[in-house]
Coordinates of C-alpha atoms in Angstrom, one line a residue:
M1487 CA -43.3 -39.8 -20.6
K1488 CA -43.5 -36.1 -21.2
A1489 CA -40.7 -34.2 -19.9
G1490 CA -42.6 -32.0 -17.6
N1491 CA -43.1 -35.3 -15.3
L1492 CA -39.3 -36.1 -15.4
K1493 CA -37.2 -34.7 -12.4
I1494 CA -34.6 -32.3 -13.2
G1495 CA -31.6 -35.3 -13.2
Q1496 CA -33.4 -37.2 -15.6
I1497 CA -33.8 -34.6 -18.3
L1498 CA -29.9 -33.6 -18.0
I1499 CA -29.0 -37.7 -18.6
N1500 CA -31.3 -37.4 -21.1
S1501 CA -29.6 -34.4 -22.6
G1502 CA -26.1 -36.1 -22.3
D1503 CA -25.4 -32.7 -20.3
I1504 CA -24.3 -35.9 -17.1
T1505 CA -24.3 -39.2 -16.6
E1506 CA -26.1 -42.0 -14.5
E1507 CA -23.4 -42.2 -12.6
Q1508 CA -22.5 -38.3 -11.9
L1509 CA -26.2 -38.3 -10.8
E1510 CA -25.3 -41.2 -8.4
Q1511 CA -22.6 -39.4 -6.6
V1512 CA -24.4 -36.2 -6.3
L1513 CA -27.6 -38.0 -4.8
Q1514 CA -25.5 -39.7 -2.0
K1515 CA -23.6 -36.5 -1.3
Q1516 CA -26.8 -34.6 -0.9
K1517 CA -28.1 -37.7 1.2
E1518 CA -24.6 -37.9 3.3
S1519 CA -24.2 -34.3 3.9
Q1520 CA -28.2 -33.8 4.9
T1521 CA -28.2 -30.9 2.7
K1522 CA -31.3 -28.6 1.6
K1523 CA -29.5 -28.1 -1.7
R1524 CA -31.0 -28.8 -4.5
I1525 CA -29.8 -31.6 -7.0
A1526 CA -29.1 -29.0 -9.7
D1527 CA -27.6 -26.3 -7.2
L1528 CA -25.3 -28.9 -6.4
L1529 CA -24.4 -30.4 -9.9
I1530 CA -23.6 -26.9 -10.6
E1531 CA -21.6 -26.7 -7.2
D1532 CA -19.3 -29.9 -8.3
K1533 CA -19.0 -28.0 -11.7
I1534 CA -20.6 -31.0 -13.4
V1535 CA -23.0 -28.8 -15.4
T1536 CA -23.4 -25.2 -15.7
E1537 CA -26.1 -22.5 -15.0
Q1538 CA -27.2 -22.2 -18.8
Q1539 CA -27.2 -26.5 -19.2
V1540 CA -29.7 -26.1 -15.6
C1541 CA -31.9 -23.5 -17.0
R1542 CA -32.1 -25.0 -20.3
A1543 CA -33.1 -28.7 -18.3
L1544 CA -35.8 -26.3 -16.3
E1545 CA -37.1 -25.3 -19.9
K1546 CA -37.8 -28.7 -20.8
Q1547 CA -39.5 -29.4 -17.2
L1548 CA -41.3 -26.6 -16.4
F1549 CA -42.2 -25.5 -19.8
M1550 CA -41.1 -22.1 -18.8
P1551 CA -38.7 -19.9 -21.8
Y1552 CA -35.2 -20.0 -21.3
V1553 CA -33.7 -16.4 -22.0
D1554 CA -29.7 -15.5 -22.5
L1555 CA -29.8 -12.0 -20.9
D1556 CA -26.1 -11.3 -22.6
E1557 CA -28.4 -10.8 -25.8
I1558 CA -30.7 -8.7 -24.4
T1559 CA -30.7 -5.1 -23.9
I1560 CA -33.3 -3.9 -20.9
P1561 CA -35.3 -0.4 -21.6
E1562 CA -34.3 2.5 -19.5
S1563 CA -37.7 3.1 -18.2
L1564 CA -38.1 -0.7 -16.5
N1565 CA -35.2 0.9 -13.8
G1566 CA -36.7 1.4 -10.4
L1567 CA -40.0 -0.8 -11.3
I1568 CA -38.9 -3.7 -9.0
P1569 CA -37.3 -2.4 -5.2
E1570 CA -33.5 -2.8 -5.4
E1571 CA -33.9 -4.9 -2.1
M1572 CA -36.6 -7.2 -3.6
A1573 CA -35.0 -7.8 -7.0
Q1574 CA -31.9 -9.5 -5.1
K1575 CA -33.8 -11.3 -2.6
N1576 CA -35.7 -13.1 -5.9
M1577 CA -32.7 -12.8 -7.9
V1578 CA -35.2 -11.7 -10.7
I1579 CA -35.0 -8.4 -13.0
P1580 CA -37.8 -7.1 -15.5
I1581 CA -37.0 -7.1 -18.9
E1582 CA -40.0 -6.1 -20.9
Q1583 CA -43.0 -4.6 -20.1
E1584 CA -46.4 -4.2 -22.5
G1585 CA -49.4 -3.2 -20.7
R1586 CA -50.3 -4.5 -17.4
F1587 CA -48.0 -7.7 -18.0
L1588 CA -44.1 -7.6 -17.1
T1589 CA -41.8 -10.3 -18.5
V1590 CA -39.3 -10.9 -15.8
A1591 CA -36.2 -12.9 -15.4
I1592 CA -35.7 -15.1 -12.5
G1593 CA -33.2 -17.6 -11.5
D1594 CA -35.6 -19.7 -9.5
P1595 CA -39.0 -20.3 -11.1
L1596 CA -39.8 -22.0 -8.4
N1597 CA -40.0 -19.5 -6.0
Y1598 CA -43.6 -19.0 -6.6
K1599 CA -44.0 -16.6 -3.6
G1600 CA -41.6 -14.3 -4.7
L1601 CA -43.6 -13.9 -7.8
K1602 CA -46.8 -13.2 -6.1
D1603 CA -44.8 -10.4 -3.9
L1604 CA -43.4 -8.7 -7.1
S1605 CA -46.9 -9.1 -8.8
I1606 CA -48.9 -6.9 -5.6
T1607 CA -46.4 -4.8 -5.3
T1608 CA -45.7 -3.7 -9.3
K1609 CA -49.6 -4.4 -9.8
M1610 CA -48.8 -6.2 -12.8
K1611 CA -49.6 -9.4 -14.5
I1612 CA -45.9 -11.3 -14.1
M1613 CA -44.6 -13.4 -17.2
P1614 CA -41.8 -15.2 -15.9
V1615 CA -38.5 -16.2 -17.9
I1616 CA -35.8 -18.5 -16.6
A1617 CA -32.2 -17.1 -16.7
E1618 CA -29.0 -17.3 -15.2
P1619 CA -28.8 -16.1 -11.5
S1620 CA -25.1 -15.0 -12.4
K1621 CA -26.2 -12.9 -15.3
I1622 CA -29.1 -11.4 -13.6
S1623 CA -26.8 -10.2 -10.8
V1624 CA -24.8 -8.5 -13.6
K1625 CA -27.7 -7.1 -14.8
L1626 CA -29.3 -6.0 -11.2
R1627 CA -25.5 -4.3 -10.9
E1628 CA -26.0 -2.7 -14.0
M1629 CA -29.3 -1.6 -13.4
Y1630 CA -29.1 -0.1 -9.5
A1631 CA -25.7 0.8 -9.1
A1632 CA -25.0 3.6 -10.7
Q1633 CA -28.5 5.1 -10.5
K1634 CA -27.8 4.9 -6.6
A1635 CA -24.8 7.3 -6.9
I1636 CA -26.1 9.9 -8.7
D1637 CA -28.9 9.4 -6.1
D1638 CA -26.3 9.7 -3.2
A1639 CA -24.4 12.6 -5.2
K1640 CA -28.1 14.4 -5.5
E1641 CA -29.0 13.5 -1.8
F1642 CA -25.8 14.9 -0.7
L1643 CA -26.3 18.2 -2.4
E1644 CA -29.7 19.0 -1.5
S1645 CA -28.6 18.3 2.3
K1646 CA -25.9 20.8 2.3
G1647 CA -26.3 24.6 2.1
G1648 CA -23.4 25.4 -0.1
K1649 CA -19.9 24.4 -1.5
S1650 CA -18.0 25.3 1.7
Q1651 CA -20.1 24.2 3.8
A1652 CA -20.4 20.4 1.7
Q1653 CA -16.6 20.6 1.8
K1654 CA -16.8 21.1 5.8
E1655 CA -19.2 18.6 6.4
A1656 CA -17.3 16.0 4.4
E1657 CA -14.4 16.4 5.5
E1658 CA -15.9 15.8 9.0
A1659 CA -17.7 12.7 7.8
A1660 CA -14.9 11.7 5.9
K1661 CA -13.2 11.0 9.2
D1662 CA -16.1 9.1 10.7
A1663 CA -14.8 5.3 9.5
N1664 CA -18.3 3.9 10.6
A1665 CA -20.3 6.7 8.9
N1666 CA -21.4 4.1 6.0
D1667 CA -24.8 5.9 5.8
Q1668 CA -23.4 9.4 4.8
P1669 CA -24.4 10.2 1.3
I1670 CA -20.9 11.0 0.3
I1671 CA -19.5 8.0 1.4
R1672 CA -22.1 5.9 -0.3
F1673 CA -21.1 7.2 -3.2
V1674 CA -17.2 6.5 -3.0
N1675 CA -18.1 3.4 -2.5
T1676 CA -20.5 2.3 -5.3
M1677 CA -18.0 4.3 -7.2
I1678 CA -15.1 1.9 -6.5
E1679 CA -17.6 -1.5 -6.5
E1680 CA -18.9 -0.6 -10.1
A1681 CA -14.7 0.1 -10.9
I1682 CA -13.5 -3.9 -9.3
F1683 CA -16.6 -5.0 -11.5
P1684 CA -15.7 -5.1 -15.0
K1685 CA -12.2 -5.2 -14.0
C1686 CA -11.0 -2.0 -14.4
S1687 CA -7.3 -1.4 -14.0
D1688 CA -7.5 2.3 -13.1
I1689 CA -10.0 5.0 -11.5
H1690 CA -9.4 8.9 -13.0
I1691 CA -11.1 11.3 -10.8
E1692 CA -11.0 14.6 -12.5
P1693 CA -11.9 18.1 -11.6
M1694 CA -13.2 20.1 -14.5
E1695 CA -14.6 23.9 -14.7
K1696 CA -18.3 22.6 -15.0
C1697 CA -18.2 19.1 -13.4
L1698 CA -16.5 16.5 -11.9
R1699 CA -15.6 13.4 -14.5
I1700 CA -14.7 10.0 -13.2
R1701 CA -13.5 7.6 -16.2
F1702 CA -12.6 4.1 -15.5
R1703 CA -9.6 2.2 -17.7
I1704 CA -11.2 -1.2 -18.7
D1705 CA -8.8 -3.1 -21.4
G1706 CA -6.5 -0.3 -21.9
K1707 CA -9.0 2.7 -22.6
L1708 CA -10.6 5.2 -20.6
Q1709 CA -13.8 5.0 -20.3
I1710 CA -16.7 7.7 -18.8
Y1711 CA -18.2 6.3 -15.5
M1712 CA -19.5 9.0 -14.8
E1713 CA -20.0 13.6 -15.3
T1714 CA -21.4 14.9 -12.1
S1715 CA -21.6 18.7 -10.3
P1716 CA -18.3 20.0 -9.6
E1717 CA -19.8 20.7 -6.1
L1718 CA -18.8 16.9 -5.1
I1719 CA -15.5 18.0 -6.1
P1720 CA -14.0 18.7 -2.4
S1721 CA -16.0 16.4 -0.7
V1722 CA -14.8 13.0 -3.1
T1723 CA -11.4 14.2 -2.6
S1724 CA -11.4 14.2 1.4
R1725 CA -13.3 10.8 1.5
I1726 CA -10.4 9.1 -0.9
K1727 CA -8.0 11.2 0.8
F1728 CA -9.0 10.0 4.2
I1729 CA -9.1 6.7 3.7
G1730 CA -5.8 6.7 1.8
N1731 CA -4.0 8.1 4.8
M1732 CA -3.3 11.4 3.4
N1733 CA -3.2 14.9 4.8
I1734 CA -6.6 16.1 4.0
A1735 CA -6.0 19.4 4.8
E1736 CA -2.8 19.5 2.2
K1737 CA -4.0 20.7 -0.8
R1738 CA -1.0 22.4 -3.1
I1739 CA 1.5 19.2 -3.5
P1740 CA 1.4 15.9 -4.2
Q1741 CA 0.6 13.0 -2.2
D1742 CA 0.5 9.4 -2.3
G1743 CA -2.1 6.7 -1.0
R1744 CA -3.0 3.3 -0.5
I1745 CA -6.0 1.3 0.6
N1746 CA -7.5 -2.2 1.1
Y1747 CA -11.2 -2.2 -0.4
R1748 CA -13.4 -5.5 0.3
V1749 CA -15.1 -6.4 -2.1
G1750 CA -17.4 -10.0 -2.6
G1751 CA -14.9 -11.4 0.1
K1752 CA -11.7 -10.6 -1.6
D1753 CA -9.6 -7.5 -0.7
I1754 CA -8.6 -5.4 -3.5
D1755 CA -5.2 -3.3 -3.2
F1756 CA -5.1 0.3 -4.2
R1757 CA -2.6 2.9 -5.4
I1758 CA -3.7 6.4 -5.1
S1759 CA -1.8 9.3 -6.4
V1760 CA -3.0 12.8 -5.7
L1761 CA -2.0 15.5 -8.2
P1762 CA -3.2 19.3 -7.8
S1763 CA -4.6 20.9 -10.7
V1764 CA -6.4 24.1 -11.9
F1765 CA -10.1 22.8 -10.5
G1766 CA -9.3 20.9 -7.7
E1767 CA -7.1 17.4 -7.3
K1768 CA -7.1 15.0 -9.8
I1769 CA -6.7 11.7 -8.1
V1770 CA -5.8 8.3 -10.3
M1771 CA -6.7 5.1 -8.0
R1772 CA -4.7 2.3 -9.8
I1773 CA -6.1 -1.6 -8.7
T1774 CA -3.2 -3.5 -8.1
T1775 CA -4.6 -6.7 -7.0
S1776 CA -4.7 -8.8 -10.3
L1777 CA -8.7 -9.3 -10.7
G1778 CA -9.2 -12.7 -12.0
M1779 CA -6.2 -13.6 -12.9
E1780 CA -3.8 -16.3 -11.0
L1781 CA 0.1 -15.5 -11.0
K1782 CA 0.5 -18.5 -13.0
K1783 CA 2.9 -18.8 -16.1
Q1784 CA 0.2 -19.9 -18.5
N1785 CA -2.2 -17.1 -17.6
I1786 CA 0.1 -14.4 -19.1
G1787 CA 0.1 -15.1 -22.7
F1788 CA 3.6 -16.4 -23.9
L1789 CA 3.7 -18.0 -27.1
P1790 CA 5.0 -21.9 -26.8
E1791 CA 8.3 -20.7 -27.6
N1792 CA 8.4 -17.8 -25.7
L1793 CA 7.4 -20.0 -22.5
K1794 CA 10.2 -22.3 -22.9
K1795 CA 12.5 -19.0 -22.5
F1796 CA 10.6 -17.9 -19.7
D1797 CA 10.9 -21.2 -18.2
H1798 CA 14.7 -20.8 -18.9
L1799 CA 15.3 -17.8 -17.2
V1800 CA 13.2 -18.1 -14.2
R1801 CA 15.3 -20.8 -13.7
S1802 CA 18.8 -19.8 -13.7
N1803 CA 20.6 -19.3 -10.5
R1804 CA 22.0 -16.0 -11.1
G1805 CA 22.0 -13.2 -13.8
I1806 CA 19.8 -10.0 -14.4
I1807 CA 16.0 -10.8 -16.0
L1808 CA 14.9 -7.2 -17.1
V1809 CA 11.2 -7.0 -18.1
T1810 CA 10.6 -3.9 -20.4
G1811 CA 7.7 -1.9 -21.3
A1812 CA 5.5 1.4 -20.7
T1813 CA 3.5 2.0 -17.3
G1814 CA 0.6 0.1 -16.8
S1815 CA 1.8 -2.9 -19.5
G1816 CA 1.7 -5.5 -16.5
K1817 CA 5.5 -5.8 -16.1
S1818 CA 4.8 -6.2 -12.0
T1819 CA 2.3 -9.0 -12.9
T1820 CA 4.7 -10.7 -14.8
L1821 CA 7.7 -10.1 -12.1
Y1822 CA 5.1 -11.8 -9.2
T1823 CA 4.5 -14.7 -11.5
A1824 CA 8.2 -15.4 -12.0
L1825 CA 8.6 -15.4 -8.5
N1826 CA 5.5 -17.4 -7.8
E1827 CA 6.6 -19.8 -10.6
V1828 CA 10.1 -20.1 -8.6
K1829 CA 9.3 -19.5 -4.2
S1830 CA 10.2 -22.7 -2.3
E1831 CA 10.7 -23.0 1.1
D1832 CA 14.5 -23.5 1.2
I1833 CA 14.9 -20.1 -1.4
N1834 CA 15.3 -16.8 0.4
I1835 CA 13.5 -14.0 -1.7
I1836 CA 13.1 -10.6 -1.5
T1837 CA 11.8 -7.3 -3.1
V1838 CA 12.6 -4.0 -3.1
E1839 CA 9.2 -1.4 -4.6
D1840 CA 7.8 1.5 -4.5
P1841 CA 4.9 0.7 -3.7
V1842 CA 4.6 -3.0 -3.0
E1843 CA 1.7 -3.4 -5.7
M1844 CA 0.6 -7.2 -4.6
L1845 CA 1.8 -8.7 -0.9
Q1846 CA 2.6 -12.3 -2.0
T1847 CA 3.0 -15.1 1.0
G1848 CA 6.0 -16.8 1.4
I1849 CA 8.2 -13.5 0.5
T1850 CA 10.2 -10.6 1.8
Q1851 CA 8.6 -7.5 0.6
V1852 CA 10.4 -3.9 1.3
Q1853 CA 8.0 -0.5 0.6
T1854 CA 10.9 2.2 -0.4
N1855 CA 10.6 5.4 1.9
E1856 CA 12.6 8.4 0.4
K1857 CA 12.0 10.6 2.9
A1858 CA 13.8 8.3 5.5
G1859 CA 16.4 7.4 3.3
L1860 CA 15.4 4.0 2.0
T1861 CA 16.1 4.9 -1.3
F1862 CA 16.1 2.0 -4.7
A1863 CA 20.1 1.4 -3.4
A1864 CA 20.0 1.9 0.3
A1865 CA 17.3 -1.1 0.7
L1866 CA 19.7 -2.7 -1.7
R1867 CA 22.7 -2.7 -0.3
S1868 CA 21.1 -3.9 3.2
I1869 CA 19.3 -6.7 1.2
L1870 CA 22.8 -8.4 0.2
R1871 CA 23.4 -8.7 4.3
Q1872 CA 20.1 -10.9 4.1
D1873 CA 22.1 -13.9 2.6
P1874 CA 19.1 -14.0 -0.6
D1875 CA 18.8 -15.9 -3.3
I1876 CA 16.4 -14.3 -5.5
I1877 CA 16.0 -10.4 -5.4
M1878 CA 13.3 -8.4 -7.0
I1879 CA 14.0 -4.7 -7.7
G1880 CA 10.4 -2.8 -8.7
E1881 CA 12.2 -0.6 -11.0
I1882 CA 15.6 0.2 -11.9
R1883 CA 15.7 4.0 -12.2
D1884 CA 19.1 5.3 -11.9
G1885 CA 23.0 4.4 -12.2
E1886 CA 23.6 3.8 -8.8
T1887 CA 20.1 1.3 -8.2
A1888 CA 21.5 -0.5 -11.8
G1889 CA 25.2 -0.8 -10.3
I1890 CA 24.4 -2.4 -7.5
A1891 CA 22.1 -4.7 -9.1
V1892 CA 24.8 -6.1 -11.9
Q1893 CA 27.0 -6.1 -9.0
A1894 CA 24.5 -8.2 -6.9
A1895 CA 23.8 -10.5 -10.5
I1896 CA 27.5 -11.2 -10.9
T1897 CA 28.3 -12.4 -7.2
G1898 CA 25.7 -15.2 -7.6
H1899 CA 22.0 -13.6 -7.2
L1900 CA 19.4 -14.1 -9.3
V1901 CA 17.5 -10.2 -9.6
L1902 CA 14.7 -9.4 -11.2
S1903 CA 13.4 -6.3 -12.0
T1904 CA 11.9 -4.0 -14.5
L1905 CA 12.7 -1.2 -16.8
H1906 CA 10.9 1.7 -18.9
T1907 CA 11.8 0.8 -22.5
Y1908 CA 10.6 0.3 -25.5
D1909 CA 11.4 -2.8 -26.8
A1910 CA 14.3 -5.7 -25.7
P1911 CA 17.4 -4.6 -27.5
S1912 CA 17.3 -1.0 -26.6
S1913 CA 17.3 -2.1 -22.7
V1914 CA 21.2 -2.8 -23.4
A1915 CA 21.6 1.0 -24.9
R1916 CA 19.2 2.4 -20.9
L1917 CA 21.9 0.4 -19.0
V1918 CA 25.0 1.6 -21.1
D1919 CA 23.6 5.2 -20.7
M1920 CA 23.2 5.0 -16.5
G1921 CA 26.9 4.1 -16.8
I1922 CA 27.0 0.6 -16.4
E1923 CA 30.1 -0.6 -18.6
P1924 CA 29.3 -3.0 -21.8
Y1925 CA 31.3 -5.6 -20.6
M1926 CA 29.4 -5.5 -17.3
V1927 CA 26.4 -5.8 -18.6
S1928 CA 26.7 -8.5 -20.9
S1929 CA 28.5 -10.4 -17.9
A1930 CA 25.6 -9.7 -15.4
L1931 CA 21.7 -10.1 -17.9
L1932 CA 20.4 -12.9 -18.9
G1933 CA 17.7 -12.0 -20.9
I1934 CA 14.9 -9.3 -21.4
I1935 CA 11.2 -9.4 -21.9
A1936 CA 9.5 -6.4 -23.6
Q1937 CA 5.7 -6.7 -23.1
K1938 CA 2.8 -4.9 -24.7
L1939 CA -1.0 -5.4 -23.6
A1940 CA -3.2 -6.2 -26.7
R1941 CA -6.9 -5.8 -26.5
R1942 CA -8.5 -9.6 -27.0
L1943 CA -11.6 -9.7 -29.0
C1944 CA -14.9 -10.4 -27.6
V1945 CA -15.2 -14.7 -27.9
E1946 CA -19.1 -14.2 -27.9
C1947 CA -19.4 -11.6 -30.6
K1948 CA -16.0 -11.3 -32.7
Q1949 CA -17.1 -11.9 -36.5
A1950 CA -15.0 -14.1 -39.1
Y1951 CA -14.1 -12.5 -42.3
S1952 CA -11.6 -13.0 -45.0
P1953 CA -8.8 -10.3 -45.2
D1954 CA -8.5 -8.1 -48.0
M1955 CA -5.3 -7.1 -50.1
N1956 CA -4.1 -4.6 -48.0
E1957 CA -4.4 -6.6 -44.9
R1958 CA -3.1 -9.6 -47.1
I1959 CA 0.3 -7.1 -47.6
A1960 CA 0.2 -5.6 -43.7
L1961 CA -0.3 -9.0 -42.5
N1962 CA 2.5 -10.7 -45.0
L1963 CA 0.0 -13.0 -46.0
D1964 CA 0.2 -15.1 -49.2
Q1965 CA -2.5 -13.4 -51.9
N1966 CA -4.1 -16.8 -52.7
E1967 CA -4.1 -18.3 -49.0
E1968 CA -7.2 -19.5 -48.0
I1969 CA -7.6 -17.3 -44.0
T1970 CA -9.9 -16.2 -42.2
L1971 CA -9.6 -13.4 -40.0
Y1972 CA -11.5 -11.6 -36.9
R1973 CA -13.0 -8.0 -36.7
K1974 CA -14.7 -6.6 -33.4
V1975 CA -18.7 -6.2 -33.7
G1976 CA -19.9 -5.5 -30.1
C1977 CA -22.6 -7.2 -27.7
E1978 CA -23.8 -6.8 -24.2
K1979 CA -20.7 -9.3 -23.0
C1980 CA -18.5 -6.9 -24.0
N1981 CA -20.3 -3.7 -23.1
K1982 CA -20.6 -3.2 -27.1
K1983 CA -16.7 -2.4 -27.5
G1984 CA -16.0 -5.2 -29.2
Y1985 CA -12.9 -6.3 -26.9
K1986 CA -12.9 -8.0 -23.5
G1987 CA -9.9 -8.3 -21.7
R1988 CA -6.3 -8.1 -22.8
I1989 CA -3.8 -10.6 -24.0
A1990 CA 0.1 -9.9 -23.1
V1991 CA 2.6 -10.1 -26.0
H1992 CA 6.0 -10.1 -25.9
E1993 CA 9.7 -10.3 -27.2
I1994 CA 11.9 -11.8 -25.1
M1995 CA 15.9 -11.4 -25.9
L1996 CA 18.1 -14.2 -24.5
L1997 CA 21.4 -13.2 -24.0
T1998 CA 23.4 -15.9 -26.2
G1999 CA 27.2 -15.9 -26.3
T2000 CA 27.1 -14.0 -29.9
L2001 CA 25.1 -11.5 -28.0
K2002 CA 27.3 -11.0 -25.3
R2003 CA 29.7 -10.4 -27.6
A2004 CA 28.3 -7.9 -29.4
I2005 CA 27.1 -5.7 -26.5
T2006 CA 30.9 -6.1 -25.0
E2007 CA 32.0 -4.5 -28.8
G2008 CA 29.0 -2.0 -28.4
V2009 CA 27.2 -2.5 -31.4
S2010 CA 24.3 -0.1 -32.3
T2011 CA 20.6 -1.1 -30.6
D2012 CA 19.2 -2.0 -34.1
D2013 CA 22.5 -4.1 -35.1
L2014 CA 21.6 -5.4 -31.8
R2015 CA 18.1 -5.9 -32.5
E2016 CA 19.1 -8.0 -36.2
M2017 CA 21.3 -10.4 -34.4
A2018 CA 18.6 -11.2 -31.6
V2019 CA 16.4 -11.8 -34.4
K2020 CA 18.5 -14.3 -35.9
E2021 CA 19.5 -15.7 -32.5
G2022 CA 16.1 -16.9 -32.3
M2023 CA 14.1 -13.7 -31.0
I2024 CA 10.7 -13.4 -31.8
P2025 CA 10.2 -10.0 -32.7
M2026 CA 6.9 -8.2 -30.7
K2027 CA 5.3 -7.3 -34.4
E2028 CA 5.7 -11.0 -35.3
N2029 CA 3.9 -12.2 -31.3
V2030 CA 1.1 -9.4 -32.3
R2031 CA 0.7 -10.6 -36.0
I2032 CA 0.1 -14.3 -34.2
N2033 CA -2.4 -13.7 -32.2
V2034 CA -4.4 -11.7 -35.4
L2035 CA -4.2 -15.0 -37.1
K2036 CA -5.2 -17.0 -33.9
G2037 CA -8.1 -14.8 -33.7
L2038 CA -7.4 -13.7 -30.2
T2039 CA -7.0 -10.0 -31.7
S2040 CA -8.3 -7.8 -34.6
Y2041 CA -5.9 -6.7 -37.4
E2042 CA -7.2 -3.2 -36.4
E2043 CA -5.0 -3.8 -32.8
Y2044 CA -2.4 -4.9 -35.4
I2045 CA -1.9 -1.4 -36.8
D2046 CA -2.6 0.0 -33.7
M2047 CA 0.0 -1.3 -31.6
T2048 CA 2.8 -1.5 -34.4
I2049 CA 2.4 0.1 -37.6
N2050 CA 1.0 3.2 -35.8
N2051 CA 3.5 3.2 -33.0
D2052 CA 6.7 2.6 -35.4

């Protein structure tokens, strides 16, 4: 029997993608629920097969070619050829044009009406190929979203008489929460949605002399999203300040705000910082919701040895656990993950933060308010009267907060907090500099987790190679050892960057008896580091090296994170 005469389920069985039992279960589910969903859709829904496996099966059944859209760059000349509404409705995207023939990728090759409508609209002969609906959706976003923002900006500027008038009307529109048809509001909404899609961590809106520059921080690096007319500066600023509950009229002092934005059925939290500058107010919007990542210890990137140490720390009953590192190194995510590991109905957990970055169920979270006198220290004093078992302090910033944290730890509480230091051993010196006596530091501290983020190589395009002599020396490899490293390349899936996502690297210093005595005696940071390594601490540099050898990151990233930062 030819493949074209076989049903999709049988083709998937023949190719070894599913078993007859799995097909029977899905057929029974379809019958019992009386659903109109196709068998292929139910198999994908139940995670029995992937979209690509179904596309490959359809290729055999319908004799229609399959294309992997990750491997295709769509010519800019095709942008806007198909109306966006029609493209979204039929999940179809143009990928190539040759004369009167238009090749389109479609998610449902049996959508004959959609293909006919497409032919009438474009006045071309349609040549369909099969592609995954999820990948078509990605390409459609890339094709239409940026152009939509540009069009909204042009429409806004063309509809206003001048800069001052534009600003005045933008401020009026900004106050209308339901005015979603306003071009400037659509512009801001599109920008936010475009930032969320690639899992951006920060949006930088920067007024320049001759343009408004918007950049996204993706995988730790800033990338330009758009440069547009400087006349949009006051309008965009007003809109963002309004939705962030800030004073639109106040332009002389820094302001902070927060918004919650719903995208794809998910609530995304933003922390907003506004800073007056020469050409207007610079805005940084930090996405504080952990996009695409569950708060599980397995997702953080701990080496097996460090995961055991992490478990030991969070299961303790009292003492201070510090997470250290630079801004944006994922310290808060690690803290929230620790809380998520230990929270239960019989434990009272209270946090004090500035600001509260991730809302957590089952935990009491306190937002500081310095203007009202609710500082970290003041909040901590009140929290200690709330019968807490575990206290999380967003950051230890001063001696008063550090002193209360130490007292809380010594009197039987588990305290988690962050500190801005370069590595784990230097955190001890930082606490002593804040006025905490060395013997108190050694008594209160359980352990210190220093953390950085390394860029993860794109799994789709990373390229294997044999390291040269210089790389072997830098990575401390035997000159004759057969080993494979990976380098960045760049593809559609990683936006030609060669990296996609980040992985945390750590050094965890557990306060053993030897280290406690050394701290009490006031040893130097260098000596403390040397002793910590002897006591089992894996240095940050070694952690990065291990990830290079595992193929998770590159030698280039190793040099950037270790040698260049020494």
